[in-house]
């Protein structure tokens, strides 16, 4: 058994504690990681993603809602539940016009294959493209993207459902606090 006898703080992200919204998001993603990683399990990519996301929460111009959704999507990839968004998961067709998202199948279904499955969710093609962009790029690059509130809201909704299917014990207190913060901010579907 290992015993930690000394440590040194490299970056504390102390400024997050001054902003209730950023603090709520930071608590949520930290709990998400904590509840998904086994003791003594190493996932360096996930650690770097967490550190970069916490850094982004300290920045004034960060869209915390979008960054959290981007974190969730990359998190799912890093723990082995990456949704397939660049081709149909059934026939591998790359024509995604009129495609749908199926959580239980793990990604996008083309218009032809969508007739074969239940529980399909219609997504804006921009949301699908954004998901592909997030999965291809690091979170710092993604933070520079200008994303409408409508697309962010759609991405949040699909990821909320996806996480509930693929991540155990996601019903923790920080998620309820985060939902309260989101509800107080509202969403404008016209942007």
mmCIF file of C-alpha atoms in Angstrom:
data_model
loop_
_atom_site.group_PDB
_atom_site.id
_atom_site.type_symbol
_atom_site.label_atom_id
_atom_site.label_comp_id
_atom_site.label_asym_id
_atom_site.label_seq_id
_atom_site.Cartn_x
_atom_site.Cartn_y
_atom_site.Cartn_z
ATOM 1 C CA UNK A 1 0.000 0.000 0.000
ATOM 2 C CA UNK A 2 1.217 3.496 -0.875
ATOM 3 C CA UNK A 3 1.176 6.345 1.606
ATOM 4 C CA UNK A 4 1.335 10.021 0.608
ATOM 5 C CA UNK A 5 3.499 11.927 3.054
ATOM 6 C CA UNK A 6 3.980 15.186 1.191
ATOM 7 C CA UNK A 7 2.482 17.118 -1.706
ATOM 8 C CA UNK A 8 2.789 20.450 -3.436
ATOM 9 C CA UNK A 9 -0.007 22.448 -5.081
ATOM 10 C CA UNK A 10 0.747 23.211 -8.710
ATOM 11 C CA UNK A 11 -2.544 24.932 -9.572
ATOM 12 C CA UNK A 12 -5.392 25.307 -7.082
ATOM 13 C CA UNK A 13 -8.090 26.886 -9.297
ATOM 14 C CA UNK A 14 -9.020 28.948 -6.229
ATOM 15 C CA UNK A 15 -10.862 31.579 -8.314
ATOM 16 C CA UNK A 16 -13.579 29.024 -9.068
ATOM 17 C CA UNK A 17 -14.724 29.349 -5.443
ATOM 18 C CA UNK A 18 -15.767 32.978 -6.086
ATOM 19 C CA UNK A 19 -18.264 32.061 -8.822
ATOM 20 C CA UNK A 20 -21.212 29.839 -7.809
ATOM 21 C CA UNK A 21 -21.887 28.823 -11.416
ATOM 22 C CA UNK A 22 -18.283 27.833 -12.134
ATOM 23 C CA UNK A 23 -18.069 26.135 -8.730
ATOM 24 C CA UNK A 24 -21.215 24.099 -9.470
ATOM 25 C CA UNK A 25 -19.867 22.955 -12.836
ATOM 26 C CA UNK A 26 -16.446 22.159 -11.348
ATOM 27 C CA UNK A 27 -17.995 20.124 -8.533
ATOM 28 C CA UNK A 28 -20.150 18.224 -11.021
ATOM 29 C CA UNK A 29 -17.322 17.234 -13.393
ATOM 30 C CA UNK A 30 -15.040 16.336 -10.491
ATOM 31 C CA UNK A 31 -17.709 14.043 -9.024
ATOM 32 C CA UNK A 32 -18.356 12.571 -12.469
ATOM 33 C CA UNK A 33 -14.689 11.623 -12.788
ATOM 34 C CA UNK A 34 -14.418 10.464 -9.179
ATOM 35 C CA UNK A 35 -17.434 8.152 -9.516
ATOM 36 C CA UNK A 36 -16.264 6.700 -12.836
ATOM 37 C CA UNK A 37 -12.659 5.832 -12.117
ATOM 38 C CA UNK A 38 -11.679 2.854 -10.004
ATOM 39 C CA UNK A 39 -9.158 3.161 -7.199
ATOM 40 C CA UNK A 40 -5.580 2.870 -8.512
ATOM 41 C CA UNK A 41 -6.828 3.241 -12.106
ATOM 42 C CA UNK A 42 -4.779 5.598 -14.286
ATOM 43 C CA UNK A 43 -6.302 7.683 -17.056
ATOM 44 C CA UNK A 44 -3.876 10.477 -17.941
ATOM 45 C CA UNK A 45 -6.011 11.850 -20.788
ATOM 46 C CA UNK A 46 -8.952 12.200 -18.411
ATOM 47 C CA UNK A 47 -6.787 13.901 -15.778
ATOM 48 C CA UNK A 48 -5.498 16.410 -18.351
ATOM 49 C CA UNK A 49 -9.062 16.999 -19.595
ATOM 50 C CA UNK A 50 -10.225 17.651 -16.024
ATOM 51 C CA UNK A 51 -7.338 20.051 -15.322
ATOM 52 C CA UNK A 52 -7.893 21.960 -18.585
ATOM 53 C CA UNK A 53 -11.633 22.213 -17.950
ATOM 54 C CA UNK A 54 -11.068 23.521 -14.420
ATOM 55 C CA UNK A 55 -8.672 26.077 -15.909
ATOM 56 C CA UNK A 56 -11.357 27.163 -18.397
ATOM 57 C CA UNK A 57 -13.841 27.677 -15.550
ATOM 58 C CA UNK A 58 -11.450 30.298 -14.120
ATOM 59 C CA UNK A 59 -11.523 32.313 -17.354
ATOM 60 C CA UNK A 60 -14.012 35.178 -17.696
ATOM 61 C CA UNK A 61 -15.036 34.529 -21.303
ATOM 62 C CA UNK A 62 -15.801 30.798 -20.917
ATOM 63 C CA UNK A 63 -19.252 29.465 -21.798
ATOM 64 C CA UNK A 64 -19.504 27.087 -18.836
ATOM 65 C CA UNK A 65 -22.539 25.265 -20.226
ATOM 66 C CA UNK A 66 -20.876 24.447 -23.521
ATOM 67 C CA UNK A 67 -17.528 23.597 -21.911
ATOM 68 C CA UNK A 68 -19.257 21.206 -19.515
ATOM 69 C CA UNK A 69 -21.081 19.521 -22.398
ATOM 70 C CA UNK A 70 -17.789 19.266 -24.304
ATOM 71 C CA UNK A 71 -16.181 17.804 -21.176
ATOM 72 C CA UNK A 72 -18.974 15.217 -20.872
ATOM 73 C CA UNK A 73 -18.584 14.167 -24.505
ATOM 74 C CA UNK A 74 -14.810 13.809 -24.242
ATOM 75 C CA UNK A 75 -15.208 12.100 -20.847
ATOM 76 C CA UNK A 76 -17.475 9.482 -22.458
ATOM 77 C CA UNK A 77 -14.826 8.910 -25.124
ATOM 78 C CA UNK A 78 -12.038 8.532 -22.551
ATOM 79 C CA UNK A 79 -13.951 5.981 -20.453
ATOM 80 C CA UNK A 80 -14.896 3.896 -23.497
ATOM 81 C CA UNK A 81 -18.435 5.057 -24.337
ATOM 82 C CA UNK A 82 -17.736 7.392 -27.250
ATOM 83 C CA UNK A 83 -20.867 8.021 -29.315
ATOM 84 C CA UNK A 84 -20.352 7.507 -33.056
ATOM 85 C CA UNK A 85 -21.306 10.762 -34.776
ATOM 86 C CA UNK A 86 -19.407 10.781 -38.081
ATOM 87 C CA UNK A 87 -21.257 7.877 -39.773
ATOM 88 C CA UNK A 88 -24.284 5.659 -39.343
ATOM 89 C CA UNK A 89 -23.625 3.128 -36.595
ATOM 90 C CA UNK A 90 -25.588 0.481 -38.475
ATOM 91 C CA UNK A 91 -24.553 0.714 -42.151
ATOM 92 C CA UNK A 92 -21.575 3.121 -41.847
ATOM 93 C CA UNK A 93 -23.125 5.497 -44.387
ATOM 94 C CA UNK A 94 -21.585 8.982 -44.130
ATOM 95 C CA UNK A 95 -24.652 10.829 -45.462
ATOM 96 C CA UNK A 96 -26.138 12.256 -42.278
ATOM 97 C CA UNK A 97 -28.977 14.395 -43.666
ATOM 98 C CA UNK A 98 -32.196 13.544 -41.772
ATOM 99 C CA UNK A 99 -30.228 11.302 -39.430
ATOM 100 C CA UNK A 100 -31.204 10.637 -35.816
ATOM 101 C CA UNK A 101 -29.330 9.856 -32.619
ATOM 102 C CA UNK A 102 -29.980 6.604 -30.803
ATOM 103 C CA UNK A 103 -28.593 6.429 -27.279
ATOM 104 C CA UNK A 104 -29.000 2.669 -26.921
ATOM 105 C CA UNK A 105 -27.206 1.962 -30.200
ATOM 106 C CA UNK A 106 -24.467 4.458 -29.338
ATOM 107 C CA UNK A 107 -24.682 7.129 -32.003
ATOM 108 C CA UNK A 108 -26.071 8.358 -35.300
ATOM 109 C CA UNK A 109 -28.413 6.402 -37.554
ATOM 110 C CA UNK A 110 -28.931 7.444 -41.182
ATOM 111 C CA UNK A 111 -32.460 8.134 -42.399
ATOM 112 C CA UNK A 112 -32.777 4.612 -43.846
ATOM 113 C CA UNK A 113 -31.497 2.746 -40.763
ATOM 114 C CA UNK A 114 -33.452 4.933 -38.351
ATOM 115 C CA UNK A 115 -36.596 3.048 -39.387
ATOM 116 C CA UNK A 116 -35.106 -0.155 -37.937
ATOM 117 C CA UNK A 117 -34.699 1.175 -34.384
ATOM 118 C CA UNK A 118 -36.884 2.662 -31.655
ATOM 119 C CA UNK A 119 -36.038 5.502 -29.259
ATOM 120 C CA UNK A 120 -34.475 7.720 -31.916
ATOM 121 C CA UNK A 121 -33.874 11.381 -31.117
ATOM 122 C CA UNK A 122 -33.865 14.014 -33.847
ATOM 123 C CA UNK A 123 -30.845 16.304 -33.639
ATOM 124 C CA UNK A 124 -29.949 19.435 -35.534
ATOM 125 C CA UNK A 125 -27.163 18.594 -38.019
ATOM 126 C CA UNK A 126 -25.163 21.449 -36.475
ATOM 127 C CA UNK A 127 -25.253 19.624 -33.127
ATOM 128 C CA UNK A 128 -23.984 16.447 -34.789
ATOM 129 C CA UNK A 129 -21.167 18.409 -36.471
ATOM 130 C CA UNK A 130 -20.331 20.059 -33.152
ATOM 131 C CA UNK A 131 -20.125 16.674 -31.439
ATOM 132 C CA UNK A 132 -17.698 15.484 -34.120
ATOM 133 C CA UNK A 133 -15.645 18.686 -33.710
ATOM 134 C CA UNK A 134 -15.447 18.257 -29.920
ATOM 135 C CA UNK A 135 -14.385 14.624 -30.217
ATOM 136 C CA UNK A 136 -11.612 15.547 -32.708
ATOM 137 C CA UNK A 137 -10.157 18.504 -30.791
ATOM 138 C CA UNK A 138 -8.826 19.206 -27.321
ATOM 139 C CA UNK A 139 -11.023 21.120 -24.859
ATOM 140 C CA UNK A 140 -8.903 24.287 -25.075
ATOM 141 C CA UNK A 141 -9.482 24.446 -28.836
ATOM 142 C CA UNK A 142 -13.183 23.701 -28.344
ATOM 143 C CA UNK A 143 -13.480 26.583 -25.876
ATOM 144 C CA UNK A 144 -12.844 29.035 -28.728
ATOM 145 C CA UNK A 145 -15.923 27.868 -30.661
ATOM 146 C CA UNK A 146 -18.931 30.178 -30.725
ATOM 147 C CA UNK A 147 -21.955 27.968 -30.080
ATOM 148 C CA UNK A 148 -25.561 29.147 -29.929
ATOM 149 C CA UNK A 149 -27.556 28.599 -26.764
ATOM 150 C CA UNK A 150 -29.990 26.415 -28.713
ATOM 151 C CA UNK A 151 -27.251 24.034 -29.916
ATOM 152 C CA UNK A 152 -25.672 23.981 -26.443
ATOM 153 C CA UNK A 153 -29.080 23.152 -24.958
ATOM 154 C CA UNK A 154 -29.628 20.342 -27.483
ATOM 155 C CA UNK A 155 -26.144 18.962 -26.778
ATOM 156 C CA UNK A 156 -26.765 19.108 -23.011
ATOM 157 C CA UNK A 157 -30.050 17.232 -23.372
ATOM 158 C CA UNK A 158 -28.621 14.409 -25.464
ATOM 159 C CA UNK A 159 -25.570 14.030 -23.215
ATOM 160 C CA UNK A 160 -27.720 14.021 -20.079
ATOM 161 C CA UNK A 161 -29.680 11.068 -21.474
ATOM 162 C CA UNK A 162 -26.544 9.337 -22.771
ATOM 163 C CA UNK A 163 -24.743 9.649 -19.433
ATOM 164 C CA UNK A 164 -27.724 8.211 -17.557
ATOM 165 C CA UNK A 165 -27.558 5.093 -19.750
ATOM 166 C CA UNK A 166 -23.779 4.568 -19.771
ATOM 167 C CA UNK A 167 -22.512 5.916 -16.425
ATOM 168 C CA UNK A 168 -23.538 4.257 -13.151
ATOM 169 C CA UNK A 169 -24.535 6.277 -10.078
ATOM 170 C CA UNK A 170 -24.768 9.595 -11.883
ATOM 171 C CA UNK A 171 -27.483 10.839 -9.524
ATOM 172 C CA UNK A 172 -25.316 12.795 -7.072
ATOM 173 C CA UNK A 173 -26.037 16.046 -5.195
ATOM 174 C CA UNK A 174 -23.741 18.205 -7.316
ATOM 175 C CA UNK A 175 -25.862 17.329 -10.353
ATOM 176 C CA UNK A 176 -28.977 18.647 -8.594
ATOM 177 C CA UNK A 177 -27.166 21.866 -7.651
ATOM 178 C CA UNK A 178 -25.969 22.214 -11.237
ATOM 179 C CA UNK A 179 -29.517 21.711 -12.571
ATOM 180 C CA UNK A 180 -30.695 24.456 -10.212
ATOM 181 C CA UNK A 181 -28.009 26.829 -11.517
ATOM 182 C CA UNK A 182 -28.927 25.993 -15.130
ATOM 183 C CA UNK A 183 -32.639 26.518 -14.462
ATOM 184 C CA UNK A 184 -31.985 29.934 -12.943
ATOM 185 C CA UNK A 185 -29.998 31.022 -16.013
ATOM 186 C CA UNK A 186 -32.561 29.760 -18.556
ATOM 187 C CA UNK A 187 -31.973 29.077 -22.220
ATOM 188 C CA UNK A 188 -32.899 31.121 -25.254
ATOM 189 C CA UNK A 189 -33.825 28.883 -28.185
ATOM 190 C CA UNK A 190 -33.745 31.738 -30.699
ATOM 191 C CA UNK A 191 -29.961 32.080 -30.886
#
